[in-house]
Each structure stands twice: as C-alpha cells, then as structure tokens.
Short mmCIF file of N, CA and C in Angstrom, two decimals:
data_model
loop_
_atom_site.label_atom_id
_atom_site.label_comp_id
_atom_site.label_asym_id
_atom_site.label_seq_id
_atom_site.Cartn_x
_atom_site.Cartn_y
_atom_site.Cartn_z
N MET A 1 20.83 53.54 180.06
CA MET A 1 20.99 54.79 179.43
C MET A 1 20.93 54.69 177.83
N GLU A 2 20.14 55.53 177.25
CA GLU A 2 19.87 55.31 175.77
C GLU A 2 21.10 56.02 175.21
N PRO A 3 21.44 55.73 173.97
CA PRO A 3 22.62 56.25 173.16
C PRO A 3 22.52 57.74 173.27
N PHE A 4 23.53 58.35 173.40
CA PHE A 4 23.73 59.88 173.47
C PHE A 4 22.68 60.63 174.50
N GLY A 5 22.20 59.82 175.52
CA GLY A 5 21.31 60.24 176.46
C GLY A 5 19.88 60.63 175.80
N ILE A 6 19.56 60.08 174.51
CA ILE A 6 18.39 60.38 174.06
C ILE A 6 17.45 59.20 174.24
N PRO A 7 16.19 59.42 174.81
CA PRO A 7 15.31 58.26 174.98
C PRO A 7 14.67 57.87 173.76
N GLN A 8 14.46 56.57 173.59
CA GLN A 8 13.71 56.07 172.55
C GLN A 8 12.19 56.10 172.93
N VAL A 9 11.47 56.70 171.92
CA VAL A 9 9.99 56.85 172.14
C VAL A 9 9.28 56.47 170.85
N GLY A 10 7.94 56.34 170.96
CA GLY A 10 7.20 55.82 169.88
C GLY A 10 6.61 56.99 168.99
N HIS A 11 6.13 56.75 167.97
CA HIS A 11 5.61 57.86 167.08
C HIS A 11 4.77 58.71 167.58
N GLU A 12 3.69 58.21 168.48
CA GLU A 12 2.71 59.23 169.04
C GLU A 12 3.39 60.22 169.92
N GLU A 13 4.49 59.76 170.73
CA GLU A 13 5.15 60.75 171.57
C GLU A 13 6.00 61.71 170.76
N ILE A 14 6.53 61.35 169.65
CA ILE A 14 7.19 62.30 168.81
C ILE A 14 6.07 63.30 168.21
N TYR A 15 5.03 62.95 167.78
CA TYR A 15 4.17 63.76 167.27
C TYR A 15 3.63 64.72 168.29
N LYS A 16 3.57 64.23 169.42
CA LYS A 16 2.96 65.18 170.56
C LYS A 16 3.85 66.21 171.08
N SER A 17 5.22 65.83 170.89
CA SER A 17 6.34 66.73 171.66
C SER A 17 7.18 67.44 170.67
N CYS A 18 7.18 67.21 169.50
CA CYS A 18 7.98 68.02 168.39
C CYS A 18 7.22 68.99 167.71
N ASP A 19 8.03 70.23 167.51
CA ASP A 19 7.61 71.34 166.79
C ASP A 19 7.71 71.16 165.25
N ILE A 20 8.67 70.43 164.87
CA ILE A 20 8.92 70.05 163.48
C ILE A 20 9.23 68.64 163.31
N ILE A 21 8.43 68.10 162.42
CA ILE A 21 8.73 66.57 162.11
C ILE A 21 9.08 66.54 160.66
N THR A 22 10.26 65.84 160.37
CA THR A 22 10.68 65.56 159.14
C THR A 22 10.73 64.02 158.86
N LEU A 23 10.45 63.58 157.59
CA LEU A 23 10.20 62.25 157.35
C LEU A 23 11.46 61.83 156.54
N HIS A 24 12.09 60.61 157.07
CA HIS A 24 13.16 60.13 156.29
C HIS A 24 13.20 58.60 156.36
N VAL A 25 12.10 58.07 155.60
CA VAL A 25 11.85 56.62 155.44
C VAL A 25 11.48 56.25 154.09
N PRO A 26 11.88 54.99 153.74
CA PRO A 26 11.46 54.54 152.38
C PRO A 26 9.92 54.40 152.34
N LEU A 27 9.46 54.29 150.98
CA LEU A 27 8.06 53.98 150.90
C LEU A 27 7.80 52.52 150.60
N ASP A 28 7.13 51.88 151.56
CA ASP A 28 6.70 50.41 151.37
C ASP A 28 5.39 50.33 151.96
N GLU A 29 4.98 48.96 152.09
CA GLU A 29 3.64 48.74 152.62
C GLU A 29 3.45 49.22 154.12
N SER A 30 4.49 49.23 154.99
CA SER A 30 4.42 49.71 156.31
C SER A 30 4.43 51.14 156.40
N THR A 31 4.94 51.93 155.33
CA THR A 31 5.00 53.37 155.39
C THR A 31 3.97 54.07 154.73
N GLN A 32 3.34 53.48 153.70
CA GLN A 32 2.33 54.07 152.87
C GLN A 32 1.28 54.90 153.68
N ASN A 33 1.06 56.09 153.38
CA ASN A 33 0.07 56.86 154.23
C ASN A 33 0.44 56.73 155.61
N MET A 34 1.73 56.79 156.18
CA MET A 34 1.99 56.67 157.62
C MET A 34 1.51 57.95 158.26
N ILE A 35 1.41 58.95 157.63
CA ILE A 35 0.87 60.29 158.13
C ILE A 35 -0.56 60.49 157.58
N HIS A 36 -1.51 60.46 158.40
CA HIS A 36 -2.96 60.59 157.95
C HIS A 36 -3.71 61.30 159.03
N LYS A 37 -5.11 61.33 158.86
CA LYS A 37 -5.93 62.14 159.74
C LYS A 37 -5.69 61.67 161.13
N GLU A 38 -5.78 60.43 161.48
CA GLU A 38 -5.65 60.16 162.93
C GLU A 38 -4.23 60.43 163.55
N THR A 39 -3.27 60.46 162.50
CA THR A 39 -1.86 60.84 162.98
C THR A 39 -1.98 62.35 163.21
N PHE A 40 -2.44 63.12 162.58
CA PHE A 40 -2.42 64.63 162.67
C PHE A 40 -3.18 64.88 163.99
N GLU A 41 -4.12 64.11 164.40
CA GLU A 41 -4.80 64.51 165.71
C GLU A 41 -3.80 64.31 166.84
N ASN A 42 -2.59 63.65 166.75
CA ASN A 42 -1.57 63.49 167.77
C ASN A 42 -0.52 64.58 167.61
N PHE A 43 -0.57 65.50 166.65
CA PHE A 43 0.43 66.43 166.33
C PHE A 43 0.30 67.55 167.28
N ARG A 44 1.31 68.03 167.63
CA ARG A 44 1.37 69.22 168.51
C ARG A 44 0.76 70.33 167.82
N PRO A 45 0.13 71.19 168.53
CA PRO A 45 -0.66 72.39 167.80
C PRO A 45 0.48 73.37 167.18
N GLU A 46 0.23 73.74 166.11
CA GLU A 46 1.21 74.66 165.37
C GLU A 46 2.50 74.03 165.12
N SER A 47 2.55 72.84 164.80
CA SER A 47 3.76 72.01 164.28
C SER A 47 3.98 72.27 162.80
N ILE A 48 5.09 71.80 162.44
CA ILE A 48 5.43 71.79 161.05
C ILE A 48 5.72 70.40 160.49
N LEU A 49 5.35 69.96 159.37
CA LEU A 49 5.60 68.72 158.77
C LEU A 49 6.46 69.01 157.55
N ILE A 50 7.57 68.25 157.28
CA ILE A 50 8.57 68.28 156.22
C ILE A 50 8.68 66.95 155.65
N ASN A 51 8.25 66.77 154.31
CA ASN A 51 8.48 65.32 153.70
C ASN A 51 9.41 65.67 152.54
N THR A 52 10.67 65.16 152.50
CA THR A 52 11.51 65.07 151.33
C THR A 52 11.93 63.80 151.06
N ALA A 53 11.20 62.69 151.73
CA ALA A 53 11.61 61.33 151.59
C ALA A 53 10.95 60.67 150.40
N ARG A 54 9.69 60.37 150.48
CA ARG A 54 9.02 59.73 149.33
C ARG A 54 7.48 60.31 149.39
N GLY A 55 7.04 60.32 148.12
CA GLY A 55 5.66 60.54 147.96
C GLY A 55 4.81 59.40 148.31
N GLY A 56 3.72 59.62 148.85
CA GLY A 56 2.72 58.40 149.47
C GLY A 56 3.04 58.13 151.06
N LEU A 57 4.07 58.84 151.53
CA LEU A 57 3.95 58.69 153.00
C LEU A 57 3.04 59.41 153.76
N VAL A 58 2.55 60.62 153.11
CA VAL A 58 1.51 61.50 153.74
C VAL A 58 0.32 61.51 152.99
N ASN A 59 -0.86 61.18 153.64
CA ASN A 59 -2.09 61.25 152.82
C ASN A 59 -2.40 62.72 152.58
N GLU A 60 -2.29 63.15 151.32
CA GLU A 60 -2.32 64.48 150.91
C GLU A 60 -3.65 65.15 151.12
N LEU A 61 -4.87 64.48 151.05
CA LEU A 61 -6.15 65.13 151.46
C LEU A 61 -6.01 65.37 153.00
N ASP A 62 -5.75 64.31 153.76
CA ASP A 62 -5.67 64.68 155.30
C ASP A 62 -4.77 65.70 155.60
N LEU A 63 -3.71 65.83 154.85
CA LEU A 63 -2.67 67.11 155.17
C LEU A 63 -3.31 68.27 154.79
N GLN A 64 -4.10 68.43 153.73
CA GLN A 64 -4.83 69.62 153.36
C GLN A 64 -5.70 70.00 154.41
N GLU A 65 -6.47 69.10 154.86
CA GLU A 65 -7.44 69.39 156.15
C GLU A 65 -6.68 69.95 157.33
N ALA A 66 -5.50 69.23 157.67
CA ALA A 66 -4.84 69.52 158.81
C ALA A 66 -4.20 70.96 158.64
N LEU A 67 -3.81 71.44 157.50
CA LEU A 67 -3.42 72.63 157.30
C LEU A 67 -4.36 73.84 157.42
N LYS A 68 -5.61 73.51 156.91
CA LYS A 68 -6.76 74.25 156.92
C LYS A 68 -7.22 74.59 158.29
N SER A 69 -7.50 73.60 159.13
CA SER A 69 -8.20 73.65 160.27
C SER A 69 -7.35 73.13 161.50
N GLY A 70 -6.14 72.85 161.39
CA GLY A 70 -5.23 72.40 162.56
C GLY A 70 -4.93 70.99 162.59
N PRO A 71 -4.09 70.54 163.23
CA PRO A 71 -3.20 71.42 164.11
C PRO A 71 -1.90 71.94 163.32
N LEU A 72 -1.62 71.70 162.03
CA LEU A 72 -0.42 72.11 161.52
C LEU A 72 -0.38 73.62 161.26
N LEU A 73 0.78 74.29 161.62
CA LEU A 73 1.01 75.49 161.31
C LEU A 73 1.43 75.72 159.76
N GLY A 74 2.08 74.59 159.31
CA GLY A 74 2.58 74.65 157.90
C GLY A 74 3.31 73.24 157.63
N ALA A 75 3.51 73.20 156.30
CA ALA A 75 4.12 71.88 155.76
C ALA A 75 4.82 72.34 154.50
N ALA A 76 6.07 71.51 154.30
CA ALA A 76 6.59 71.63 153.06
C ALA A 76 6.91 70.05 152.56
N MET A 77 6.86 70.16 151.24
CA MET A 77 7.05 68.72 150.57
C MET A 77 7.72 68.80 149.34
N ASP A 78 8.72 67.99 149.06
CA ASP A 78 9.48 67.94 147.82
C ASP A 78 8.94 66.78 147.01
N VAL A 79 8.26 65.87 147.65
CA VAL A 79 7.79 64.69 146.84
C VAL A 79 6.26 64.48 147.17
N PHE A 80 5.66 63.89 145.96
CA PHE A 80 4.13 63.89 146.04
C PHE A 80 3.83 62.44 145.54
N GLU A 81 2.64 62.00 145.92
CA GLU A 81 2.13 60.66 145.47
C GLU A 81 2.03 60.61 143.90
N GLU A 82 1.76 61.65 143.24
CA GLU A 82 1.81 61.78 141.68
C GLU A 82 2.74 62.84 141.27
N GLU A 83 3.64 62.60 140.54
CA GLU A 83 4.57 63.55 140.01
C GLU A 83 4.84 63.40 138.55
N PRO A 84 5.03 64.59 137.82
CA PRO A 84 5.01 65.81 138.40
C PRO A 84 3.47 66.37 138.75
N ASN A 85 3.57 67.28 139.68
CA ASN A 85 2.17 67.83 140.08
C ASN A 85 2.15 69.27 140.21
N THR A 86 1.24 69.88 139.37
CA THR A 86 1.28 71.32 139.47
C THR A 86 -0.09 71.89 139.74
N THR A 87 -1.11 70.94 139.91
CA THR A 87 -2.32 71.52 140.25
C THR A 87 -3.03 70.94 141.42
N HIS A 88 -2.32 70.33 142.41
CA HIS A 88 -2.77 69.86 143.57
C HIS A 88 -3.44 70.98 144.42
N PRO A 89 -4.60 70.85 144.98
CA PRO A 89 -5.22 71.80 145.82
C PRO A 89 -4.34 72.29 147.07
N LEU A 90 -3.39 71.53 147.45
CA LEU A 90 -2.39 72.12 148.47
C LEU A 90 -1.65 73.18 148.02
N PHE A 91 -1.58 73.32 146.89
CA PHE A 91 -0.70 74.42 146.31
C PHE A 91 -1.21 75.73 146.54
N GLN A 92 -2.66 75.80 146.70
CA GLN A 92 -3.43 77.04 146.91
C GLN A 92 -3.35 77.51 148.37
N LEU A 93 -2.83 76.72 149.23
CA LEU A 93 -2.75 77.07 150.69
C LEU A 93 -1.58 77.95 150.88
N PRO A 94 -1.79 78.93 151.83
CA PRO A 94 -0.67 79.96 152.02
C PRO A 94 0.32 79.27 153.06
N ASN A 95 0.06 78.13 153.78
CA ASN A 95 0.94 77.64 154.66
C ASN A 95 1.53 76.26 154.13
N PHE A 96 1.43 76.07 152.70
CA PHE A 96 2.03 74.90 152.31
C PHE A 96 3.21 75.33 151.38
N PHE A 97 4.31 74.69 151.40
CA PHE A 97 5.45 75.24 150.60
C PHE A 97 6.01 73.88 149.84
N PRO A 98 5.56 73.83 148.60
CA PRO A 98 6.11 72.79 147.66
C PRO A 98 7.46 73.16 147.13
N THR A 99 8.23 72.20 146.80
CA THR A 99 9.30 72.28 145.94
C THR A 99 9.33 71.06 144.86
N PRO A 100 9.87 71.43 143.57
CA PRO A 100 9.75 70.44 142.50
C PRO A 100 10.64 69.20 142.56
N HIS A 101 10.55 68.56 143.67
CA HIS A 101 11.35 67.19 143.71
C HIS A 101 13.04 67.48 143.44
N ILE A 102 13.45 68.46 144.08
CA ILE A 102 14.87 68.89 143.89
C ILE A 102 15.65 68.81 145.28
N SER A 103 15.20 68.20 146.30
CA SER A 103 15.95 68.20 147.53
C SER A 103 17.37 67.44 147.33
N GLY A 104 17.44 66.54 146.48
CA GLY A 104 18.78 65.88 146.29
C GLY A 104 19.58 66.59 145.14
N ASN A 105 19.34 67.74 144.70
CA ASN A 105 20.10 68.49 143.69
C ASN A 105 21.06 69.46 144.25
N SER A 106 21.31 69.54 145.41
CA SER A 106 22.28 70.49 145.94
C SER A 106 23.75 70.04 145.50
N ASN A 107 24.68 70.84 145.48
CA ASN A 107 26.13 70.54 145.19
C ASN A 107 26.55 69.40 146.03
N GLN A 108 26.29 69.53 147.37
CA GLN A 108 26.80 68.50 148.37
C GLN A 108 25.99 67.11 148.15
N ALA A 109 24.68 67.11 147.79
CA ALA A 109 24.00 65.94 147.68
C ALA A 109 24.62 65.20 146.26
N ILE A 110 24.77 65.99 145.33
CA ILE A 110 25.16 65.38 144.06
C ILE A 110 26.76 64.80 144.27
N LEU A 111 27.50 65.59 145.01
CA LEU A 111 28.80 65.08 145.36
C LEU A 111 28.76 63.80 146.07
N ASN A 112 27.88 63.76 147.08
CA ASN A 112 27.70 62.53 147.85
C ASN A 112 27.35 61.41 147.18
N MET A 113 26.38 61.55 146.26
CA MET A 113 25.84 60.50 145.36
C MET A 113 27.11 59.87 144.39
N GLY A 114 27.94 60.79 143.90
CA GLY A 114 28.95 60.51 142.98
C GLY A 114 30.07 59.74 143.99
N ARG A 115 30.25 60.13 145.14
CA ARG A 115 31.17 59.41 146.03
C ARG A 115 30.74 57.94 146.36
N SER A 116 29.46 57.91 146.71
CA SER A 116 28.87 56.67 146.84
C SER A 116 28.89 55.71 145.75
N ALA A 117 28.67 56.06 144.64
CA ALA A 117 28.65 55.34 143.46
C ALA A 117 30.11 54.78 143.18
N ILE A 118 31.16 55.60 143.36
CA ILE A 118 32.54 55.20 143.38
C ILE A 118 32.86 54.24 144.36
N GLU A 119 32.37 54.37 145.45
CA GLU A 119 32.61 53.54 146.57
C GLU A 119 32.18 52.08 146.34
N HIS A 120 30.78 52.18 145.92
CA HIS A 120 30.28 50.93 145.48
C HIS A 120 30.97 50.11 144.37
N LEU A 121 31.56 50.95 143.42
CA LEU A 121 32.24 50.21 142.32
C LEU A 121 33.52 49.71 142.78
N ARG A 122 34.23 50.46 143.70
CA ARG A 122 35.60 50.07 144.14
C ARG A 122 35.28 48.75 145.05
N ASN A 123 34.23 48.66 145.82
CA ASN A 123 33.88 47.50 146.50
C ASN A 123 33.61 46.22 145.56
N PHE A 124 32.77 46.72 144.43
CA PHE A 124 32.50 45.50 143.57
C PHE A 124 33.74 44.94 142.89
N PHE A 125 34.65 45.77 142.52
CA PHE A 125 35.75 45.40 141.70
C PHE A 125 37.08 45.21 142.61
N SER A 126 36.94 45.21 143.85
CA SER A 126 38.09 45.08 144.70
C SER A 126 38.86 43.81 144.38
N LYS A 127 40.10 43.65 144.85
CA LYS A 127 40.89 42.39 144.72
C LYS A 127 40.36 41.22 145.18
N ASP A 128 39.45 41.34 146.18
CA ASP A 128 38.71 40.18 146.72
C ASP A 128 37.57 39.86 146.13
N SER A 129 37.05 40.69 145.04
CA SER A 129 35.89 40.25 144.34
C SER A 129 36.22 39.11 143.25
N GLN A 130 35.13 38.52 143.13
CA GLN A 130 35.29 37.42 141.88
C GLN A 130 35.13 38.07 140.53
N TRP A 131 35.13 39.33 140.37
CA TRP A 131 35.16 39.91 138.99
C TRP A 131 36.38 40.78 138.77
N SER A 132 36.73 40.86 137.53
CA SER A 132 37.78 41.79 136.99
C SER A 132 37.11 42.64 136.13
N PHE A 133 37.66 43.90 135.91
CA PHE A 133 37.08 44.96 135.06
C PHE A 133 38.01 45.33 133.89
N TRP A 134 37.64 45.20 132.90
CA TRP A 134 38.53 45.66 131.71
C TRP A 134 37.73 46.58 130.77
N ALA A 135 38.43 47.49 130.14
CA ALA A 135 37.65 48.36 129.11
C ALA A 135 38.36 48.18 127.80
N THR A 136 37.64 48.12 126.84
CA THR A 136 38.06 47.67 125.37
C THR A 136 37.36 48.54 124.44
N GLY A 137 37.74 48.81 123.28
CA GLY A 137 37.05 49.41 122.13
C GLY A 137 36.79 48.26 121.11
N SER A 138 37.23 47.13 121.36
CA SER A 138 37.12 46.00 120.34
C SER A 138 35.85 45.32 120.39
N THR A 139 35.48 44.69 119.27
CA THR A 139 34.15 43.94 119.29
C THR A 139 34.57 42.47 119.16
N GLU A 140 35.92 42.16 119.27
CA GLU A 140 36.33 40.69 119.02
C GLU A 140 35.82 39.91 120.19
N LYS A 141 35.90 38.56 120.14
CA LYS A 141 35.40 37.63 121.18
C LYS A 141 36.50 37.84 122.30
N LEU A 142 36.03 38.17 123.41
CA LEU A 142 36.79 38.44 124.53
C LEU A 142 36.80 37.22 125.61
N PRO A 143 37.89 36.88 126.38
CA PRO A 143 37.85 35.79 127.34
C PRO A 143 36.87 36.10 128.44
N ALA A 144 36.16 35.26 129.00
CA ALA A 144 35.32 35.31 130.08
C ALA A 144 35.93 35.23 131.34
N THR A 145 37.09 34.61 131.59
CA THR A 145 37.73 34.50 132.84
C THR A 145 39.15 34.76 132.57
N GLU A 146 39.91 35.12 133.74
CA GLU A 146 41.24 35.36 133.62
C GLU A 146 41.70 35.12 134.99
N GLY A 147 42.66 34.18 135.22
CA GLY A 147 43.22 33.86 136.55
C GLY A 147 42.20 33.48 137.52
N GLY A 148 41.19 32.67 137.18
CA GLY A 148 40.08 32.27 137.91
C GLY A 148 39.01 33.20 138.36
N LYS A 149 39.17 34.50 137.85
CA LYS A 149 38.16 35.54 138.09
C LYS A 149 37.30 35.67 136.86
N LYS A 150 35.93 36.03 137.04
CA LYS A 150 35.15 36.36 135.87
C LYS A 150 35.33 37.88 135.38
N ILE A 151 35.39 38.04 134.09
CA ILE A 151 35.86 39.34 133.64
C ILE A 151 34.53 40.08 133.00
N TRP A 152 34.36 41.26 133.57
CA TRP A 152 33.19 42.09 133.10
C TRP A 152 33.92 43.15 132.00
N TRP A 153 33.67 42.97 130.83
CA TRP A 153 34.10 43.76 129.82
C TRP A 153 33.15 44.98 129.50
N LEU A 154 33.81 46.26 129.36
CA LEU A 154 33.12 47.25 129.00
C LEU A 154 33.59 47.74 127.67
N ASN A 155 32.68 47.65 126.69
CA ASN A 155 33.03 48.00 125.37
C ASN A 155 32.75 49.40 125.11
N LEU A 156 33.86 50.25 124.93
CA LEU A 156 33.75 51.67 124.81
C LEU A 156 33.81 52.09 123.44
N PRO A 157 33.04 52.98 122.99
CA PRO A 157 33.06 53.46 121.59
C PRO A 157 34.51 54.27 121.29
N ALA A 158 35.04 54.28 120.12
CA ALA A 158 36.34 54.88 119.94
C ALA A 158 36.46 56.14 120.39
N ALA A 159 35.45 56.94 120.42
CA ALA A 159 35.53 58.43 120.87
C ALA A 159 35.88 58.40 122.37
N TRP A 160 35.44 57.46 123.14
CA TRP A 160 35.54 57.37 124.51
C TRP A 160 37.00 57.03 124.91
N LYS A 161 37.73 56.46 124.07
CA LYS A 161 39.05 55.93 124.32
C LYS A 161 40.10 57.08 124.77
N LYS A 162 39.64 58.35 124.36
CA LYS A 162 40.55 59.50 124.75
C LYS A 162 40.07 59.93 126.12
N VAL A 163 39.08 59.42 126.77
CA VAL A 163 38.65 59.91 128.10
C VAL A 163 39.29 58.98 129.14
N PRO A 164 40.21 59.42 129.99
CA PRO A 164 40.81 58.52 130.87
C PRO A 164 39.80 57.96 131.90
N LEU A 165 39.85 56.61 132.18
CA LEU A 165 38.93 56.07 133.17
C LEU A 165 39.56 56.15 134.63
N PRO A 166 38.83 56.28 135.60
CA PRO A 166 39.48 56.40 136.94
C PRO A 166 40.09 55.07 137.25
N THR A 167 41.09 55.02 138.08
CA THR A 167 41.62 53.88 138.64
C THR A 167 40.79 53.37 139.81
N LEU A 168 40.34 52.13 139.82
CA LEU A 168 39.55 51.61 140.80
C LEU A 168 40.41 50.87 141.91
#
C-alpha cells in the first residue's frame, strides 16, 4: 500500500491524468526545460499548467505553442527564464496569466520565511552549537573564544542599541 493510499506514478501518467499541474521543484540540470514540446504531447486535453517554482523549468516557446494549438486550456506563471519580463509573446495570449514574481509575497509566506529564518538562527546558536552569539557597539578587540566556544560578534551601530534583540 502506498502512503495515504495514493499510488506513485511517473511524470507521463501525471500529465495524462491531471487537469491541473503545478510545478514545485528547484531549477538544476535535471529540471531545466523539464516541460517542453514532447511533454505537452502527453498532457491531458484542456489541462492547466501553473509554475510558481522557478523560471527555466518550462520551455516558454513550446508553452506558447501548446497554448495556441493545444493541448493546454491555460497556463499561469509567476517566474520566467528572464526577469523582469514585460514583452514576452506569451503575454499576448488570452489563456496565459502572468504575475510579477510575487507568489512569495503573501502575508502568510512572509511570516513563514521569517519563522524559518528564526528557527535556523536558533539551531545555529543553540547551546549545543560550537558558536556563541554576542552583540556589541564597540570596535575594541574582542575575544575569539569563551568557554571553549567560538564567538560570533555582531557590531551594532550606536543607533541600533536602542532596538531590543530577540532572545535566541
């Protein structure tokens, strides 16, 4: 039995059976132009493609053709191979919906990014870490270690001293 009762299938099966396909992968050599003319031939008729992951995953010229003559009903993209991009021929198509690389700008996304950054800092500066974290406004020579731990000094301008730093 597959996890949650959902069978694992290959890309071709996904393209043939899904009405809406969204991309959620990094851009690297294995994913560059992963969606292209031959891929579109496997898409279900009148399907929709959404890419908010990375520019370069979709061959944009092949996408243009798939939107004009099928099989795609529509496509939406928040990322493009070249950004900023305001003159791409895709923008002239009535079934293409571009957004200006803002998918990560919702209140929830920004909150999640902040929480992730704080969690990474907490892990980096945890009591089990080899590093200690100290803030100072001084330019004097500061010790590099304390109690066997390396010290990472953050030299704050005098104006910042009034801003309370979060406790990690």
